[in-house]
Amino acid sequence: MPDTQTPPPMKQLPVRYDGLAKVTGKATYAAEFTEPFDHKNMVYAWIVQSTIPSGTIASIDQKEAERAAGVVHILTPFNAPQLPVGAPQPPAKRSLTVLQNKDVYYNGQPIAVVVADTLDHARYAASLLKIRYTPKPAKLDFKGGIPTARLPKSNGKAAPNDHRGDINAGLAKSAVLLDETYITPVQNHNPMEPHATLAWWDGDNLNVYDATQYITGDKMTLARILNIPLDNVRVRCPYTGGGFGCKGSTWSHVILAAMAAKIVQKPVKLVLDRTQMFGPVGARPSTVNHIRIGADATGKILAIKHDAVMNTSVMEDFIENSTGTSRMLYSSETNFTTEKMVELNWGVGTFMRAPGESTGTATLEIAMDELAGKLHMDPVQLRILNYAERDPRNDKPFSSKHLKDCYTQAAERFGWNKRPAQPGTITEGNDLIGYGMATATYPANRSACQAVVRVYPNGHAYVGCGSQELGTGTYTIMAQSAAAGLGIDPSLVEVKLGDSTLPKAPVSGGSQSAASYGPAIEDAAKQVKLKLIQLAVNDKQSPLYKPAGTDLHTQDIDCKDGKLFLKSDPSKSETFAALLTRNGNKPVQAMGSAEPGEDKSSMTTQSFGAVFAEVAVDKDTHMPRVRRIVATYDIGTLLNKETGLNQLVGGIVWGVGFALHEQTMIDPVYGRTANENLAEYHVPVNADIGSIDVTVLNVPDYKFNPMGARGIGEIGITGSAAAVANAIYNATGKRVRDYPITPDKIMMA
Ligand code: MOS
């Protein structure tokens, strides 16, 4: 199928499936459940965290804490049950700290759990614990460790060292060379809903409500670490209040809640408070990126060398793959990238929205802007000149790539032709005005997924799939997908997700959910349709009845508006409801499945976009303000305007935060996050965001999946930080290569 046609319209729900439940407070999140367990007996757990970055726990005196009001149990490394924790394993390969030893690996590590009748009692009793440590020297100096950084112990999603061609020859013959270092800070996820686990045991069976991006991952990890059969674990999560990657792994607190519930034989609620979101549940590592790009005098890139160093924990390696983008975004004869780690007594790194691509584009795309400046070229022209028609890493074709259209359409809407080539030339009152742009990119992923679809005798339908709703639109898109497959109105579809008893779905990460469950739902709906058609052709009372031996094939019949009809004579039709009522008055259902095929092996499936930013920088205070962002994305079919564009806009807002605000500051002596709250860890607020104008090309990518839709959860954050950074340079002539770009850095540049 050519990939230039517009997608067939999928009937959209007029509002989010879960919109009413959310705005009326009826949507229940993990910590809010009061059933189906003994709610009267529920107790509260509080995680106690280490206050040193390295050493061992010498003793914990809990006598006073035990005497405090309401205390039910205190779980420490001195009394915790021994578990077969073992080495980190899939799904998420996390090293857990679940009180199995007395070692302290970072400041903020869970080292005890206090369970009490109220949250306040638990928290107060926790303050009475007398914890003595035997400290060890801590490794806390990231920048100081850079000269001796080591290769990763475990590989993430990319080879730590990767090269094509002779990089030194490529650099040597370049007429123009860009050679700079770009830094991104540690960042912490702060979804509105913090991590929360509610656990209770029913005999040998463990039930959990958890704020998660991956109920199946929770289930596997809980079963493995608690050493119980998989079938004895049920995990539910009908709503997740934002995830962004931190809820993609099962962290220690989930296991600790289940352990505590087993010991006290009561339902246990464990919620992390905002400060506890900094440390024990992962962070985006800081990256230092030495980037060299060589080009000939016309701007043709001959060499891209990107050497990154990032922090990692002493517990496990996590790779923030910031060089990945440099390997594939532009055509270059030669390419060489390395990733090295500095091991520190900080909490572990983890996936944070567009892990790799966000830091990768934030840095490479400033380098490209600087190279354009050296060449006296327009930044868009430089990118088009070095456009990669095929994947430079392996020379495979892209399933569908229309990035050039993104550049031209967004540039046009933005008014890029008004950008002054000379920085610092436009002023408005006391503001310097600047324009910047960058490329956005994120891979299109999908994984094996199953879903069940059912049609009821009243003509309504049901779709069930063990996926998750992170606020992204899973309910809505599941309803639409089932409706499209069955030929009924999406408002007639009931959706169930977020329960590990439902058919298995992958982690809601890597922007893969809709692209994974969509085809599985389509497969299930197709089977249900076939069953309905077979019922009709075998039913003497149906207008579609065909006696055996006559010449009618199931493909002669189709479904639309809740009816079966003969394609050659649509007047011959009947409703699903009429057919099913006559035929036993029972629902018809089927289990569907889908998994990647050709799309995973013979081509590269990748989304792209172009982001343009206008900023104003106050001449005196150097305060940068983003006035407007214009972006166009090539993400395949847009399945739903509301939920889809909303994700792109959300990603862009985060890109602005990446550019101007966000950074986790870790104390150099104690290794504790110094700004572990939302007053000092800055994120953009409404006043920080000007207008955001987002469009998509809406060109379906049918080589990727039957819906032609690539995921859109992450691409919005890519490119947007660099677009802002480049606009600040264009406004001021000052180049800041160290995120976030705060007024002091602009002043000193
Ligand atoms: Mo996303 S960082 O892949 O949950």
XYZ file of C-alpha atoms in Angstrom, residues 14 22 66 135 145 148 175 180 183 194 200 209 329 341 358 399 499 545 553 589 595 606 637:
23
model
C -16.320 12.781 20.974
C -11.870 11.707 35.890
C 7.384 0.211 68.821
C 29.796 4.662 56.843
C 34.924 10.683 37.710
C 38.149 7.347 34.537
C 36.690 21.721 6.064
C 31.880 21.084 21.764
C 25.617 18.621 29.394
C 3.187 9.459 43.190
C -3.476 -7.636 50.677
C -3.432 -2.240 43.382
C 19.480 11.090 12.470
C 29.676 5.425 32.996
C 15.451 13.413 24.623
C 8.894 1.984 6.799
C -6.065 -6.074 35.505
C -29.264 -16.806 5.287
C -18.896 -16.447 1.086
C -16.437 -13.394 21.743
C 3.025 -9.240 17.283
C 10.765 5.613 13.316
C -2.033 7.780 11.453
